[in-house]
Short mmCIF file of N, CA and C in Angstrom, two decimals:
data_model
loop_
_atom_site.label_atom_id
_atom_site.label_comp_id
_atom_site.label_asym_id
_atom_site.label_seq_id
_atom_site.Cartn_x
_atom_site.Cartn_y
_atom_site.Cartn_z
N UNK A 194 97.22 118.01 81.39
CA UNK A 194 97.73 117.22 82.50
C UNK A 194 99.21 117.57 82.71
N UNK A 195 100.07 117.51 83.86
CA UNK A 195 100.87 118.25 84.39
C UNK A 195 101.75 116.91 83.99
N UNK A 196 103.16 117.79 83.38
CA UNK A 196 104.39 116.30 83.01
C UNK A 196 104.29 115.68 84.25
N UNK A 197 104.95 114.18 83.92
CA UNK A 197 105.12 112.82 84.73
C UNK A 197 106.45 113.22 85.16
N UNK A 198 106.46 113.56 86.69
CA UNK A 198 107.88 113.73 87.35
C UNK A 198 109.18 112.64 86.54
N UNK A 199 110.02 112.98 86.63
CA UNK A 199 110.97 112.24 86.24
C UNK A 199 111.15 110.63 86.58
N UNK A 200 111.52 110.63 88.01
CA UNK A 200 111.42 110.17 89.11
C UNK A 200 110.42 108.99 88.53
N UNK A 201 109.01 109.09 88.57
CA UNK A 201 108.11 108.45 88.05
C UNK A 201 108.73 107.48 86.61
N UNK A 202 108.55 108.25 85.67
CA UNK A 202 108.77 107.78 84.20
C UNK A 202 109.67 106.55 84.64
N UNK A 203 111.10 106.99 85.17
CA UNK A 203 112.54 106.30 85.50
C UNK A 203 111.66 104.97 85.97
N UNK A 204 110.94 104.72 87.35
CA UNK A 204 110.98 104.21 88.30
C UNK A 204 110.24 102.86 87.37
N UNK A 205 109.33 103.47 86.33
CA UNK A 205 108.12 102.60 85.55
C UNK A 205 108.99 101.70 84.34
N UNK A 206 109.89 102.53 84.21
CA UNK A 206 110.90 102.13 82.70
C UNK A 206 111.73 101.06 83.48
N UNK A 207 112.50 100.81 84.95
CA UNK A 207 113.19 100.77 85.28
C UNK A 207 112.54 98.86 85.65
N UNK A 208 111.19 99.19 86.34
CA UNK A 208 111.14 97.96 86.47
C UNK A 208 110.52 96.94 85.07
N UNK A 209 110.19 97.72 84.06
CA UNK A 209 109.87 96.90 82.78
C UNK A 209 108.91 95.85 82.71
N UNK A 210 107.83 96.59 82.93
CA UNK A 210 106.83 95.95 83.46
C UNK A 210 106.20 94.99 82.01
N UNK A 211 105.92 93.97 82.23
CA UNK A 211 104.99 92.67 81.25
C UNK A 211 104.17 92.77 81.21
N UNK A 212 103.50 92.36 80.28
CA UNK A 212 102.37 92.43 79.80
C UNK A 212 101.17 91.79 80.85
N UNK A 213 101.60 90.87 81.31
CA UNK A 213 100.88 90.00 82.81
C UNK A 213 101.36 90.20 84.03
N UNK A 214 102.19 90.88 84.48
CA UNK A 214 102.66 91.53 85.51
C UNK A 214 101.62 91.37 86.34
N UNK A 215 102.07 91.12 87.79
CA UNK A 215 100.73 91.29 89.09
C UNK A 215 101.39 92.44 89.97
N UNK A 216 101.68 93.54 89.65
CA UNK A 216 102.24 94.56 90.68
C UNK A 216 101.67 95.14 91.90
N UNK A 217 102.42 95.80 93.12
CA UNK A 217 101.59 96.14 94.24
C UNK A 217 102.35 97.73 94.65
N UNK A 218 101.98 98.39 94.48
CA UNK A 218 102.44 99.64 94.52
C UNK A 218 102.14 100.33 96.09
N UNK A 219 103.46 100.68 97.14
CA UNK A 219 103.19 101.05 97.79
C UNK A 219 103.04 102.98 98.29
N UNK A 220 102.58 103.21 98.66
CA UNK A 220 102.08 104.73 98.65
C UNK A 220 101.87 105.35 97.14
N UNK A 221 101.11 104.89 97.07
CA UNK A 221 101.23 105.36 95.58
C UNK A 221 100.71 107.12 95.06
N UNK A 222 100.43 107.55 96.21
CA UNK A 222 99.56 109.32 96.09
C UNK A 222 98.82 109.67 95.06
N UNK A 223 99.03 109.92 94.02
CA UNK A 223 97.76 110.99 92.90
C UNK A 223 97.83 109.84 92.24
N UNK A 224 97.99 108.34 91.69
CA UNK A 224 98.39 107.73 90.91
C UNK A 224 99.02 107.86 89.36
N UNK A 225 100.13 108.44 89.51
CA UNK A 225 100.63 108.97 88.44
C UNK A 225 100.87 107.20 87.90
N UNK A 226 102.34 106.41 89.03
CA UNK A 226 102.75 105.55 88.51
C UNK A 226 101.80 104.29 88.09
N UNK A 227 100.59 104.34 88.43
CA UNK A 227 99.60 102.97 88.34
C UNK A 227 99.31 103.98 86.82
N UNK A 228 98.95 104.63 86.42
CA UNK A 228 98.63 104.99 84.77
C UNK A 228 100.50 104.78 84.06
N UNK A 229 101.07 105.07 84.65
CA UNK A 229 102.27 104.63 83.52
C UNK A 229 102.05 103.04 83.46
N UNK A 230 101.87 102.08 84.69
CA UNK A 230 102.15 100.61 84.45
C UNK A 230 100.88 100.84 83.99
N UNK A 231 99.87 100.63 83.95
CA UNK A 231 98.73 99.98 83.39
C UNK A 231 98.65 100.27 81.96
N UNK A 232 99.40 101.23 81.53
CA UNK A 232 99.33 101.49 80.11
C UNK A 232 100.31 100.73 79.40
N UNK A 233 101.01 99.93 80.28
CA UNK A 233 101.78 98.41 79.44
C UNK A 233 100.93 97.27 80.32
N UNK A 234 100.02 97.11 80.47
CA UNK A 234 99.57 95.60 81.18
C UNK A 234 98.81 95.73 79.83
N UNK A 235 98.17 94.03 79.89
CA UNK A 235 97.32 93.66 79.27
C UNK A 235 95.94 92.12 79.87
N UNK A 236 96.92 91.52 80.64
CA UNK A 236 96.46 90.78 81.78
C UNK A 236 97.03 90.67 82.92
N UNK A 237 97.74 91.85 83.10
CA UNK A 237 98.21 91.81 84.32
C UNK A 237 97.47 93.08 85.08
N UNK A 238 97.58 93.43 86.57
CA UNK A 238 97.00 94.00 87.34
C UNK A 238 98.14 94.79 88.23
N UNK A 239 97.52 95.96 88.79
CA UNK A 239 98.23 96.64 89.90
C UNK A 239 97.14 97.00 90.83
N UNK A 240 97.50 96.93 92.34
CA UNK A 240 97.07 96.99 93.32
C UNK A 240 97.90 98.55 94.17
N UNK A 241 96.79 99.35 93.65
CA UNK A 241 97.92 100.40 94.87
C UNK A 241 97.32 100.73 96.00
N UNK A 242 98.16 101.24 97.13
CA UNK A 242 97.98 101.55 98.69
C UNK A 242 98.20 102.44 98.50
N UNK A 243 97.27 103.55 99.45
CA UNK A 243 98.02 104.72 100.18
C UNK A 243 97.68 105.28 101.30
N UNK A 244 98.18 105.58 102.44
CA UNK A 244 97.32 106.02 103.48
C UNK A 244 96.09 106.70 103.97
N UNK A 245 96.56 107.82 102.31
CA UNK A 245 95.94 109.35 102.57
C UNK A 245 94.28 109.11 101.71
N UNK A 246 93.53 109.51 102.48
CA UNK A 246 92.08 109.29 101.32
C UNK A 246 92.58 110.26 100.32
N UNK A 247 93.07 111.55 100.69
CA UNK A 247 92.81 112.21 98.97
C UNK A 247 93.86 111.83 98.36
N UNK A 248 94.86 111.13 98.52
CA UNK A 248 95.59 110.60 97.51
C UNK A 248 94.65 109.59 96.60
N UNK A 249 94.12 108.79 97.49
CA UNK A 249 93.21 107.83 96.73
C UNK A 249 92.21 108.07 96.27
N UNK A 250 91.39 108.91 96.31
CA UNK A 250 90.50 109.40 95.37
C UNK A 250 91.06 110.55 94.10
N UNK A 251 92.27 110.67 94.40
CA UNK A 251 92.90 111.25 93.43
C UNK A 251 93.44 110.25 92.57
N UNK A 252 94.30 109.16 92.79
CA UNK A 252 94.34 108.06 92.60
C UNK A 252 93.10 107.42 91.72
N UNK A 253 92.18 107.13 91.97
CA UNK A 253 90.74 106.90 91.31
C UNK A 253 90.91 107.44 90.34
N UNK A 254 90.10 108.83 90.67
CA UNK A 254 89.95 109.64 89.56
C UNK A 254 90.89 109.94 88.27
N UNK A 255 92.14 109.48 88.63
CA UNK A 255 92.94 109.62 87.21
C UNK A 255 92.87 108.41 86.60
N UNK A 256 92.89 107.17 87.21
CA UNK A 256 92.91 105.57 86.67
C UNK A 256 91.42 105.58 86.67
N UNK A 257 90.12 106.24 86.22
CA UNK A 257 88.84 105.61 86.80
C UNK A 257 88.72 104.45 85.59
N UNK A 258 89.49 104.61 84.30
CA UNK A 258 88.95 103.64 83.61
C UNK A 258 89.82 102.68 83.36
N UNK A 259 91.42 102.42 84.04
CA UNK A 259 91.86 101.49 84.52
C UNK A 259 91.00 100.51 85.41
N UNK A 260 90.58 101.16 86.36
CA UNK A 260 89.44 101.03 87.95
C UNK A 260 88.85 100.23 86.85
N UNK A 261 87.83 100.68 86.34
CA UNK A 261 86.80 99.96 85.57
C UNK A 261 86.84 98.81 85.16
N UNK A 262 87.90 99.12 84.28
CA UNK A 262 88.68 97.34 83.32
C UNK A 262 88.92 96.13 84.41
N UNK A 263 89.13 96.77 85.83
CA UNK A 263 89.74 95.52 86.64
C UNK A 263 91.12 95.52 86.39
N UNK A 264 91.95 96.31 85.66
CA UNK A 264 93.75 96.48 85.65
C UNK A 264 93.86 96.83 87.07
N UNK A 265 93.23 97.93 87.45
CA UNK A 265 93.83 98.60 88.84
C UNK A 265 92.38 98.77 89.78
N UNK A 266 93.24 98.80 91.07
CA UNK A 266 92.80 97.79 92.43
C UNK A 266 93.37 99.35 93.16
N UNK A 267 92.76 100.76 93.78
CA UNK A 267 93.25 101.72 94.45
C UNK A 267 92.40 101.45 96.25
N UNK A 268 93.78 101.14 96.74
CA UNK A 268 92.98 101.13 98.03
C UNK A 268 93.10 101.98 99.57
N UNK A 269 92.68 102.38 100.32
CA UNK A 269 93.10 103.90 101.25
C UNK A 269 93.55 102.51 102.61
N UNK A 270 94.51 102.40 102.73
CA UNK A 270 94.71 101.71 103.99
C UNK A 270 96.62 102.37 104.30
N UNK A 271 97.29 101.29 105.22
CA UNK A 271 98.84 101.49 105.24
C UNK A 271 99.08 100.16 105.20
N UNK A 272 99.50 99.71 104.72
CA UNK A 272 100.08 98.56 104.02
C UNK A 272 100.09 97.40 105.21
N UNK A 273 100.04 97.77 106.51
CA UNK A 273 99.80 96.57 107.26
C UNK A 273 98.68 96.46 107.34
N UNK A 274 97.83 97.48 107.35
CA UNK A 274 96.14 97.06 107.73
C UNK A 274 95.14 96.05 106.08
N UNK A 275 96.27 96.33 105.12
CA UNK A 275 95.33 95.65 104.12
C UNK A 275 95.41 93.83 103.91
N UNK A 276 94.24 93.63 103.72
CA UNK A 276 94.26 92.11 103.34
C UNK A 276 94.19 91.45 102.23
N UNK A 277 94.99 90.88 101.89
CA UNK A 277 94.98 90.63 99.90
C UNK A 277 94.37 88.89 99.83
N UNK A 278 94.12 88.47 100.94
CA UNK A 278 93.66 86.91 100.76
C UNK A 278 93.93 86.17 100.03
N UNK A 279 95.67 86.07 100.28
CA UNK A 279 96.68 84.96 99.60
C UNK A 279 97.55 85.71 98.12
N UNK A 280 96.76 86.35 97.87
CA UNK A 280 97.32 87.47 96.36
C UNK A 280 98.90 87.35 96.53
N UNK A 281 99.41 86.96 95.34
CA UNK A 281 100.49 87.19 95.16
C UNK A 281 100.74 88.36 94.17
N UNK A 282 102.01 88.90 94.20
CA UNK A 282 102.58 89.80 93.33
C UNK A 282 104.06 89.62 92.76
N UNK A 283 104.40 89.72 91.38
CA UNK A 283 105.55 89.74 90.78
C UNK A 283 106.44 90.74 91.24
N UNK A 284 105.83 92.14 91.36
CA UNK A 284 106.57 93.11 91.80
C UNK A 284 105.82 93.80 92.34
N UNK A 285 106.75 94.07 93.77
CA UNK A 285 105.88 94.95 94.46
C UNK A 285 107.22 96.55 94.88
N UNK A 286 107.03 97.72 94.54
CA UNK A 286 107.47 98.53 94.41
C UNK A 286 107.01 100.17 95.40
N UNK A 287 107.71 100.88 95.69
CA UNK A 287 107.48 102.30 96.42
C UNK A 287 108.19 103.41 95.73
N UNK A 288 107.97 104.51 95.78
CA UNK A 288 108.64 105.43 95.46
C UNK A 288 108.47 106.49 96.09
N UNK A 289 110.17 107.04 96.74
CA UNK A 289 109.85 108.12 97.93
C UNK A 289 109.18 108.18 99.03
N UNK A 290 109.32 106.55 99.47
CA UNK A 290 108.70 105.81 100.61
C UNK A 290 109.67 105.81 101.91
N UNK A 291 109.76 106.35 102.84
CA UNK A 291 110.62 106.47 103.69
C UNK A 291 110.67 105.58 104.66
N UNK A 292 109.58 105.06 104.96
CA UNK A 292 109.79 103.82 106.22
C UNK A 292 110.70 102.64 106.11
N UNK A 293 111.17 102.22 104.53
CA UNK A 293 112.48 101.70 104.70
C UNK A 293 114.00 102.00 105.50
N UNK A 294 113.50 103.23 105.55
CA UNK A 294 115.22 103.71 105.47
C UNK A 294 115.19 104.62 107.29
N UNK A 295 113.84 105.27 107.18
CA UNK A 295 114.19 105.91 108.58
C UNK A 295 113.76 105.21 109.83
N UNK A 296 113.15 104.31 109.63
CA UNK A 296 113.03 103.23 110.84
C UNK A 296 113.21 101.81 110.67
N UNK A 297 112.97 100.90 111.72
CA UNK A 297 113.37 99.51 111.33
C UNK A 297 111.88 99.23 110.68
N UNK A 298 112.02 98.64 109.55
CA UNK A 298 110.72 97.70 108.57
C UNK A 298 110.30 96.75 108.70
N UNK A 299 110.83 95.86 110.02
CA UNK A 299 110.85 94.45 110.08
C UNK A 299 109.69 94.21 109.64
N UNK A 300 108.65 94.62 110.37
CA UNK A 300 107.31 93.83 109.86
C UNK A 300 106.58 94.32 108.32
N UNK A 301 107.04 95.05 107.91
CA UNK A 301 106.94 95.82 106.31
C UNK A 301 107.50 94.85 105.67
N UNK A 302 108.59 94.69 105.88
CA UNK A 302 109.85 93.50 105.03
C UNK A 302 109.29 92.41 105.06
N UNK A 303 108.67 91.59 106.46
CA UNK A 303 108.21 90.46 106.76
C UNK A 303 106.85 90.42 105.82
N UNK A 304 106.15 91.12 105.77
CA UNK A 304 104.13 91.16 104.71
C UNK A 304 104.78 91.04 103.67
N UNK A 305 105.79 91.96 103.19
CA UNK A 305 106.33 91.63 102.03
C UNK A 305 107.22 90.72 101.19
N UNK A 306 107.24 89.72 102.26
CA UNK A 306 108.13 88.78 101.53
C UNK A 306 107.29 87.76 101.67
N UNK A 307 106.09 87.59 102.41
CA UNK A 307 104.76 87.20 102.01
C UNK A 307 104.20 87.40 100.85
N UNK A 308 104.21 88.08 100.18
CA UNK A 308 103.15 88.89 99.09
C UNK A 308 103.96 88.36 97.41
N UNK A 309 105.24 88.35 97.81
CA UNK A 309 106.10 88.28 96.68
C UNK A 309 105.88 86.86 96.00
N UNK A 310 105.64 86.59 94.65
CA UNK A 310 105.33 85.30 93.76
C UNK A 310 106.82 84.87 94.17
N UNK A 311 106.81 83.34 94.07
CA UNK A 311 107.88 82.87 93.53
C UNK A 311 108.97 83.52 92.43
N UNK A 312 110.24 84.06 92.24
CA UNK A 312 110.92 84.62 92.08
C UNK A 312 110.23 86.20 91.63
N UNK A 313 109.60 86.77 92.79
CA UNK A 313 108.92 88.16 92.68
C UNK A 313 110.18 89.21 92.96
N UNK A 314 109.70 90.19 93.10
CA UNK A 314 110.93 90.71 93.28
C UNK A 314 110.61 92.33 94.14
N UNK A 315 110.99 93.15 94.99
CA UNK A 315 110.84 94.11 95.57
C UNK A 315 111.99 95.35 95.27
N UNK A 316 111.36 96.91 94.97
CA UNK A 316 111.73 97.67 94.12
C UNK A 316 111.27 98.94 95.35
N UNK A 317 112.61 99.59 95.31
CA UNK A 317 112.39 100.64 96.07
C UNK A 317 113.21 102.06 95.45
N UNK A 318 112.59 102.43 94.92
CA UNK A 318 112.90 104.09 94.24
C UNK A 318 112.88 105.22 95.06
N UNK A 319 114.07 106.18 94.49
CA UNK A 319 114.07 107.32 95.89
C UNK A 319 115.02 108.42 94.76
N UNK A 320 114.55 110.00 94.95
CA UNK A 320 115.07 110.93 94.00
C UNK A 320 115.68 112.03 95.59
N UNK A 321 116.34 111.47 96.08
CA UNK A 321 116.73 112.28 97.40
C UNK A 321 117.78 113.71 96.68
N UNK A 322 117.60 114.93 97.63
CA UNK A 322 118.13 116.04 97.29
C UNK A 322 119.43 115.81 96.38
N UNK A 323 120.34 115.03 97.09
CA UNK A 323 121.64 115.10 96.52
C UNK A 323 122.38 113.92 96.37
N UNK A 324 123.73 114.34 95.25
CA UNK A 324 124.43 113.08 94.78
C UNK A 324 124.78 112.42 96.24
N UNK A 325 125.43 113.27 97.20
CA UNK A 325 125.69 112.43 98.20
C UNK A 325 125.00 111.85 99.08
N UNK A 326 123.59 112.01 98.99
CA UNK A 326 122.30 112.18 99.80
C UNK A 326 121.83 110.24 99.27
N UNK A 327 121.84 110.78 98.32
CA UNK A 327 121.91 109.30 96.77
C UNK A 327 122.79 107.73 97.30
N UNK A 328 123.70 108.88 97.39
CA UNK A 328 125.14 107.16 97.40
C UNK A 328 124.61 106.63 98.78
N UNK A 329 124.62 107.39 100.20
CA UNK A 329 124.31 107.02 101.06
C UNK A 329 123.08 106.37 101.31
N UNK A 330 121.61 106.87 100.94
CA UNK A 330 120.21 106.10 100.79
C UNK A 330 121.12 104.83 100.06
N UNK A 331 121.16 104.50 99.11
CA UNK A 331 121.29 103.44 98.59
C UNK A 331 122.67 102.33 99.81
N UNK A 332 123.09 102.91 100.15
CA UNK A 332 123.99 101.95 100.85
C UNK A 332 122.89 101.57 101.70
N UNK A 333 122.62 102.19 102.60
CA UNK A 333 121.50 102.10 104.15
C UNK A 333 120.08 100.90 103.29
N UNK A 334 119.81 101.33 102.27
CA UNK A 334 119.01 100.54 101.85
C UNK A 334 119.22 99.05 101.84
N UNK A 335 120.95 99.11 101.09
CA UNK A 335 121.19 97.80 101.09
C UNK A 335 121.58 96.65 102.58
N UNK A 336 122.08 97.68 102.95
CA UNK A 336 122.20 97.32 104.64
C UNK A 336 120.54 96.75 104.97
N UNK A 337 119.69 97.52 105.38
CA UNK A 337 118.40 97.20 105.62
C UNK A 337 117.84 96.01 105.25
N UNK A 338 117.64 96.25 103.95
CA UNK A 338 117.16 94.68 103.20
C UNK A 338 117.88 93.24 103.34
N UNK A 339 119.32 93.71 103.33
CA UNK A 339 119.78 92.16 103.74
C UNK A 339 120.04 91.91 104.97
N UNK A 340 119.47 92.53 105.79
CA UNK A 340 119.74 92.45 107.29
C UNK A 340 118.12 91.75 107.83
N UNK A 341 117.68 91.87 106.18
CA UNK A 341 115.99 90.99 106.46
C UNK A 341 115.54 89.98 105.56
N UNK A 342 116.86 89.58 105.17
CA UNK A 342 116.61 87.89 104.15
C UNK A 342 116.12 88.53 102.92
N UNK A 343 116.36 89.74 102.24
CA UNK A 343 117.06 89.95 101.17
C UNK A 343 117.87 90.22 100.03
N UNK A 344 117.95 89.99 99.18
CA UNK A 344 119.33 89.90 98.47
C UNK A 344 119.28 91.26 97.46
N UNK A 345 119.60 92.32 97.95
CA UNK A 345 119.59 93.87 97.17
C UNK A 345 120.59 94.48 96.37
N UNK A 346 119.95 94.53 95.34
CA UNK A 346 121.05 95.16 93.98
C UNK A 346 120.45 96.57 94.16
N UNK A 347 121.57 98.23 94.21
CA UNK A 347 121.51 98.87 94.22
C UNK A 347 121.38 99.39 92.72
N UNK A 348 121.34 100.52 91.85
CA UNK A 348 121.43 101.05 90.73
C UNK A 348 121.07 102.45 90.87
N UNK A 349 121.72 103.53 90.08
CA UNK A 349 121.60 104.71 90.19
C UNK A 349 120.91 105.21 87.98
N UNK A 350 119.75 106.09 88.81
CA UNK A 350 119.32 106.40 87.18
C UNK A 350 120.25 107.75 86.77
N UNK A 351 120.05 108.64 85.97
CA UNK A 351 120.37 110.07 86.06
C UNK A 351 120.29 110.65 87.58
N UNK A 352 121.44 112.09 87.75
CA UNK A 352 121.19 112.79 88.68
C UNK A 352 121.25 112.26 90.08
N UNK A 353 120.26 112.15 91.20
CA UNK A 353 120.13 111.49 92.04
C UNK A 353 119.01 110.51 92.51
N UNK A 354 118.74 109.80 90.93
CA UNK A 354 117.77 109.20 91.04
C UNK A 354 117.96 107.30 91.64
N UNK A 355 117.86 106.60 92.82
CA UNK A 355 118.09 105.71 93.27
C UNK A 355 117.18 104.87 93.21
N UNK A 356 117.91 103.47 92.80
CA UNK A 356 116.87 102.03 92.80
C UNK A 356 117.78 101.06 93.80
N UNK A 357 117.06 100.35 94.55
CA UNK A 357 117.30 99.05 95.14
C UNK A 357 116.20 97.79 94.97
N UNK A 358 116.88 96.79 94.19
CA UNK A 358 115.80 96.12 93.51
C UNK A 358 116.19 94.75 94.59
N UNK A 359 115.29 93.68 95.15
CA UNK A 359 115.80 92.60 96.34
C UNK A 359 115.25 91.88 95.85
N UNK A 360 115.36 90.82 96.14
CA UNK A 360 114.46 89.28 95.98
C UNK A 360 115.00 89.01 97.18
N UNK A 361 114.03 87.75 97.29
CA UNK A 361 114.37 87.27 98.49
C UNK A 361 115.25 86.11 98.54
N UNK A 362 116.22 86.88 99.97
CA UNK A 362 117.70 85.64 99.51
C UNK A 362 117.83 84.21 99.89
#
């Protein structure tokens, strides 16, 4: 199996996931990051989205016996078309998700501050080309989010690896 991008590892370490965690992973592609969290759950669950069918059957096929246990939930939609029927989540997270940053999210921001448990929290990871590429995503990020009722702590991992972690303010 091909190493766990950096990017990945960081993004999984970063949010420190519990043992009961209810996570919601947005675009999640080959599911690399739903096998890093599920390999610290124990009653907790992840739910991932992704647009693309072969992400999600790629997705599958690497978690099939996550899938099995009921830990992980892989589903082919875009995050507005899915229906979770009241489901809450502790953390709901993206990585290298661009619709934050290159268009307005309002209604992304709005499902998602729906979805979030009582002090849940929203996690947006990004490994953009460069240091200066870095400082700037993370400002625009923070701009974005609190320009939509939430309250965003920026953090930088190694290199140009970027977190903006929000709750809602």
């Amino acid at each position: 199996m091909p190493a766990v991008p950096r990017r990945l590892s960081w993004a999984v370490d970063t949010l420190d996931v519990a043992p009961g965690d209810r996570l919601l992973e947005i675009g999640c592609g080959p599911g690399v990051a739903v096998s890093l969290v599920c390999d610290r759950l124990t009653t907790g669950t992840i739910t991932a989205v992704d647009r693309s069918a072969t992400a999600v059957a790629r997705a599958r096929a690497r978690n099939a016996a996550h899938v099995a246990s009921g830990r992980a939930t892989v589903v082919q939609a875009s995050l507005e078309e899915i229906r979770f029927d009241g489901e809450r989540f502790d953390k709901v997270f993206a990585v290298n998700v661009n619709l934050f940053w290159t268009r307005d999210p309002a209604a992304e921001l709005a499902l998602i501050a729906g979805l979030l448990a009582p002090g849940g929290t929203l996690w947006l990871f990004y490994e953009p080309p460069g240091a200066d590429r870095a400082a700037g995503l993370a400002g625009d990020l923070t701009r974005v989010l609190s320009s939509h009722g939430f309250a965003p702590t920026a953090m930088r991992g190694g290199g140009t690896l970027v977190c903006v972690r929000a709750s809602i303010g």
